[in-house]
């Protein structure tokens, strides 16, 4: 089973992808994470894409598709993918379709846009193991120290307030169009992403459990 998590920046896609990965034996494929790794490792790809990311713009479709298709090939033994942050454009969605990569479900995270800045300004990420925290909603036990690996917690470069605005604008201009695209295919389910993390998790479980039972 392949599923897509669709929603604006900070709507909780990454947080819930981790839960789905652990509970349903699916593999998270986060384009944002793949891109951030490339930047951190200073690869040629990382060098090329960091200007887009640091300015809050989407990485061009052809680069994104190369990275995603290559990752799918490498991980093909997995039971299915949770596409987190991909596709972001109609071109990316059509490319999945043309390659016969079937999507069974799209979960659409609906959030009041005024909440996004509040969440992202407080997001912290472990520099070493990438675990995510939120100093208000999901705080680490010790200030700025990762519970899991004791690594240093840092702020994502693109979580600066002016960049968050650009990311939201890109979502409204481009990614938002995917809602109609997938609704027409009748595989899109809306969830209320304004709720606390545990309640959003329950909404997802209520959607996924019947689907998993059907597949058995
Ligand atoms: P990406 O990493 O995908 O960023 P994004 O979509 O902007 O999403 P975020 O990671 O910011 O938010 P999220 O929805 O995952 O929320 P999270 O769970 O972390 O992409 C980064 C960049 O890469 C893009 O801007 C672009 O440049 C490039 N890129 C990526 N994919 C691309 C593509 N397909 N095409 C082209 N370019 C691409 O939660 C956020 C915070 O809120 C956390 O602190 C969390 O603890 C907290 N939180 C989560 N849920 C809740 C809740 N229910 N209540 C309270 N707090 C919560």
Coordinates of C-alpha atoms and ligand atoms in Angstrom, one line a residue:
X1 CA 0.0 0.0 0.0
X2 CA 1.3 3.5 -0.9
X3 CA 0.0 6.6 0.7
X4 CA 0.6 10.3 0.4
X5 CA 0.5 12.8 3.3
X6 CA -0.6 16.2 1.8
X7 CA -0.7 19.4 3.8
X8 CA 0.9 22.8 4.3
X9 CA 4.3 23.2 6.1
X10 CA 4.0 22.5 9.8
X11 CA 0.7 20.6 9.5
X12 CA 2.2 17.5 11.1
X13 CA 3.0 15.3 8.1
X14 CA 6.4 14.3 9.4
X15 CA 5.2 13.7 12.9
X16 CA 2.4 11.4 11.8
X17 CA 4.6 9.7 9.1
X18 CA 6.8 8.3 11.9
X19 CA 3.8 6.9 13.7
X20 CA 2.4 5.3 10.5
X21 CA 5.9 3.9 9.7
X22 CA 6.1 2.2 13.1
X23 CA 2.6 0.9 13.2
X24 CA 1.9 -0.2 9.6
X25 CA 5.2 -1.5 8.3
X26 CA 5.4 1.2 5.6
X27 CA 8.5 3.2 4.7
X28 CA 8.5 6.9 5.1
X29 CA 9.9 8.7 2.0
X30 CA 10.3 12.4 2.9
X31 CA 11.7 14.5 0.1
X32 CA 12.5 17.3 2.5
X33 CA 14.6 14.9 4.6
X34 CA 16.4 13.5 1.5
X35 CA 17.1 17.0 0.4
X36 CA 18.3 18.1 3.8
X37 CA 20.7 15.1 4.0
X38 CA 22.1 16.0 0.6
X39 CA 22.8 19.6 1.8
X40 CA 24.3 18.4 5.1
X41 CA 26.6 15.9 3.3
X42 CA 27.6 18.7 0.9
X43 CA 26.9 16.5 -2.2
X44 CA 26.7 18.1 -5.7
X45 CA 22.9 17.7 -5.4
X46 CA 22.9 19.4 -2.0
X47 CA 24.9 22.3 -3.3
X48 CA 22.5 22.8 -6.2
X49 CA 19.3 22.6 -4.2
X50 CA 20.2 24.6 -1.0
X51 CA 19.4 27.9 -2.6
X52 CA 15.8 26.8 -3.3
X53 CA 15.3 25.3 0.1
X54 CA 16.9 28.2 2.1
X55 CA 14.6 30.6 0.2
X56 CA 11.5 28.5 0.9
X57 CA 11.0 27.6 -2.8
X58 CA 10.3 24.2 -4.3
X59 CA 13.1 22.3 -5.8
X60 CA 12.5 21.9 -9.6
X61 CA 10.4 18.9 -10.6
X62 CA 13.1 17.1 -12.6
X63 CA 15.5 17.1 -9.7
X64 CA 12.8 16.0 -7.2
X65 CA 11.6 13.2 -9.5
X66 CA 15.2 11.9 -10.0
X67 CA 15.7 11.7 -6.3
X68 CA 12.3 10.1 -5.5
X69 CA 12.5 7.5 -8.3
X70 CA 16.0 6.6 -7.4
X71 CA 15.0 6.1 -3.7
X72 CA 12.0 4.0 -4.7
X73 CA 14.3 1.8 -6.7
X74 CA 16.7 1.4 -3.8
X75 CA 14.0 0.6 -1.3
X76 CA 11.8 -1.5 -3.5
X77 CA 11.6 -4.4 -1.1
X78 CA 9.5 -2.3 1.3
X79 CA 5.8 -3.2 1.8
X80 CA 4.8 0.3 0.6
X81 CA 5.7 4.0 1.0
X82 CA 4.4 6.9 3.0
X83 CA 5.1 9.8 0.6
X84 CA 5.7 12.7 3.0
X85 CA 6.0 16.1 1.1
X86 CA 5.8 14.4 -2.3
X87 CA 4.2 15.0 -4.7
X88 CA 4.0 18.8 -4.5
X89 CA 3.0 19.6 -8.0
X90 CA 0.7 18.1 -10.6
X91 CA 3.7 17.2 -12.7
X92 CA 5.1 15.2 -9.8
X93 CA 1.8 13.5 -9.2
X94 CA 1.4 12.6 -12.9
X95 CA 4.9 11.2 -13.0
X96 CA 4.0 8.7 -10.3
X97 CA 0.9 7.7 -12.2
X98 CA 2.7 7.3 -15.5
X99 CA 5.2 5.0 -13.8
X100 CA 2.5 2.8 -12.5
X101 CA 3.2 3.7 -8.9
X102 CA -0.3 3.2 -7.5
X103 CA -1.6 5.4 -4.6
X104 CA -4.3 3.9 -2.5
X105 CA -4.8 6.8 -0.1
X106 CA -4.1 10.5 0.2
X107 CA -4.4 12.0 3.7
X108 CA -5.1 15.7 3.5
X109 CA -4.0 17.6 6.6
X110 CA -6.3 20.6 7.2
X111 CA -4.9 23.2 9.5
X112 CA -5.7 26.8 10.2
X113 CA -2.8 28.6 8.4
X114 CA -2.4 31.1 11.3
X115 CA -1.2 28.2 13.5
X116 CA 1.7 27.2 11.3
X117 CA 4.1 29.9 12.4
X118 CA 3.5 29.1 16.0
X119 CA 4.4 25.4 15.4
X120 CA 7.4 25.9 13.2
X121 CA 8.9 28.7 15.3
X122 CA 9.1 26.1 18.1
X123 CA 10.2 23.1 16.1
X124 CA 13.7 21.7 17.0
X125 CA 15.5 18.9 15.2
X126 CA 18.3 16.7 16.5
X127 CA 21.4 17.5 14.4
X128 CA 22.6 13.9 14.7
X129 CA 19.6 11.5 14.6
X130 CA 17.0 14.0 13.0
X131 CA 14.4 13.3 15.7
X132 CA 11.9 16.2 15.8
X133 CA 10.7 18.1 18.8
X134 CA 8.5 21.1 19.6
X135 CA 9.4 23.1 22.6
X136 CA 5.7 23.7 23.3
X137 CA 3.9 20.6 22.0
X138 CA 6.5 17.9 22.1
X139 CA 9.3 19.1 24.3
X140 CA 12.6 17.2 25.0
X141 CA 13.3 16.2 28.5
X142 CA 16.4 18.4 28.7
X143 CA 16.5 21.8 27.0
X144 CA 18.1 21.6 23.5
X145 CA 19.3 18.0 24.0
X146 CA 17.9 15.0 22.1
X147 CA 16.2 12.4 24.4
X148 CA 17.3 9.6 22.1
X149 CA 20.9 10.3 21.2
X150 CA 21.9 13.3 23.3
X151 CA 22.6 15.2 20.2
X152 CA 22.2 19.0 19.9
X153 CA 18.8 20.3 18.9
X154 CA 18.8 22.9 16.1
X155 CA 16.3 25.1 14.3
X156 CA 15.7 24.4 10.6
X157 CA 17.1 27.2 8.3
X158 CA 13.8 27.4 6.5
X159 CA 11.8 27.8 9.7
X160 CA 12.6 31.6 9.8
X161 CA 9.4 33.6 9.8
X162 CA 10.0 35.3 6.3
X163 CA 10.8 31.9 4.8
X164 CA 7.8 30.2 6.4
X165 CA 5.6 32.8 4.6
X166 CA 7.1 31.8 1.2
X167 CA 6.6 28.1 1.9
X168 CA 3.0 28.7 2.7
X169 CA 2.6 30.8 -0.5
X170 CA 4.1 27.9 -2.6
X171 CA 1.7 25.5 -0.9
X172 CA -1.3 27.7 -1.7
X173 CA -0.1 28.3 -5.3
X174 CA 1.1 24.8 -6.3
X175 CA 0.6 22.0 -3.9
X176 CA -3.0 23.0 -3.0
X177 CA -4.0 22.0 -6.6
X178 CA -3.3 18.4 -5.7
X179 CA -6.3 18.3 -3.4
X180 CA -8.6 18.6 -6.4
X181 CA -6.5 16.2 -8.4
X182 CA -6.7 13.4 -5.8
X183 CA -10.3 14.2 -4.7
X184 CA -11.3 13.6 -8.3
X185 CA -9.7 10.2 -8.1
X186 CA -11.7 9.6 -4.9
X187 CA -8.8 8.5 -2.8
X188 CA -8.5 11.7 -0.7
X189 CA -9.5 11.8 3.0
X190 CA -9.5 15.0 5.0
X191 CA -8.3 15.1 8.6
X192 CA -8.4 17.9 11.2
X193 CA -4.7 18.6 11.8
X194 CA -5.5 21.4 14.3
X195 CA -6.1 18.8 16.9
X196 CA -3.4 17.6 19.4
X197 CA -0.9 15.1 18.1
X198 CA -2.5 12.1 19.8
X199 CA -5.9 12.9 18.4
X200 CA -4.6 13.4 14.8
X201 CA -2.9 10.0 15.2
X202 CA -6.3 8.5 16.2
X203 CA -8.0 10.1 13.1
X204 CA -5.3 8.4 10.9
X205 CA -5.7 5.1 12.6
X206 CA -9.4 5.2 12.0
X207 CA -8.8 5.7 8.3
X208 CA -6.0 3.2 8.0
X209 CA -7.2 0.3 10.1
X210 CA -10.2 -0.6 7.9
X211 CA -8.0 -0.3 4.7
X212 CA -5.4 -2.6 6.2
X213 CA -8.2 -5.1 7.2
X214 CA -9.6 -5.0 3.6
X215 CA -6.2 -5.8 2.2
X216 CA -5.9 -9.0 4.3
Ligands
LIG1 P1 9.6 19.4 3.9 O1 10.6 19.0 4.8 O2 8.6 18.5 3.2 O3 8.8 20.6 4.6 P2 7.2 21.0 4.7 O4 6.3 20.3 3.8 O5 7.3 22.4 4.6 O6 6.8 20.4 6.0 P3 7.4 20.5 7.4 O7 8.5 19.5 7.6 O8 7.8 21.9 7.7 O9 6.1 20.2 8.3 P4 5.3 18.9 8.6 O10 4.0 19.0 8.0 O11 6.1 17.7 8.3 O12 5.1 19.1 10.1 P5 5.9 18.4 11.4 O13 5.3 17.1 11.6 O14 7.4 18.6 11.2 O15 10.2 20.3 2.7 C1 11.3 21.2 2.9 C2 11.7 21.9 1.6 O16 12.2 20.8 0.7 C3 10.6 22.5 0.8 O17 10.3 23.9 1.2 C4 11.2 22.5 -0.6 O18 12.2 23.4 -0.8 C5 11.8 21.1 -0.6 N1 10.9 20.0 -1.1 C6 10.5 19.0 -0.3 N2 9.7 18.2 -1.1 C7 9.6 18.7 -2.3 C8 8.9 18.3 -3.5 N3 8.2 17.3 -3.5 N4 9.1 19.1 -4.6 C9 9.9 20.2 -4.5 N5 10.6 20.6 -3.4 C10 10.4 19.9 -2.3 O19 5.4 19.4 12.5 C11 5.8 20.7 12.6 C12 6.0 21.1 14.1 O20 4.7 21.1 14.7 C13 6.9 20.1 14.9 O21 7.6 20.8 15.9 C14 5.8 19.2 15.6 O22 6.3 18.7 16.8 C15 4.6 20.1 15.8 N6 3.4 19.4 15.6 C16 3.1 18.4 14.7 N7 1.8 18.0 14.8 C17 1.2 18.8 15.8 C18 -0.1 18.9 16.4 N8 -1.1 18.1 16.0 N9 -0.2 19.8 17.4 C19 0.8 20.6 17.9 N10 2.1 20.5 17.3 C20 2.3 19.7 16.3

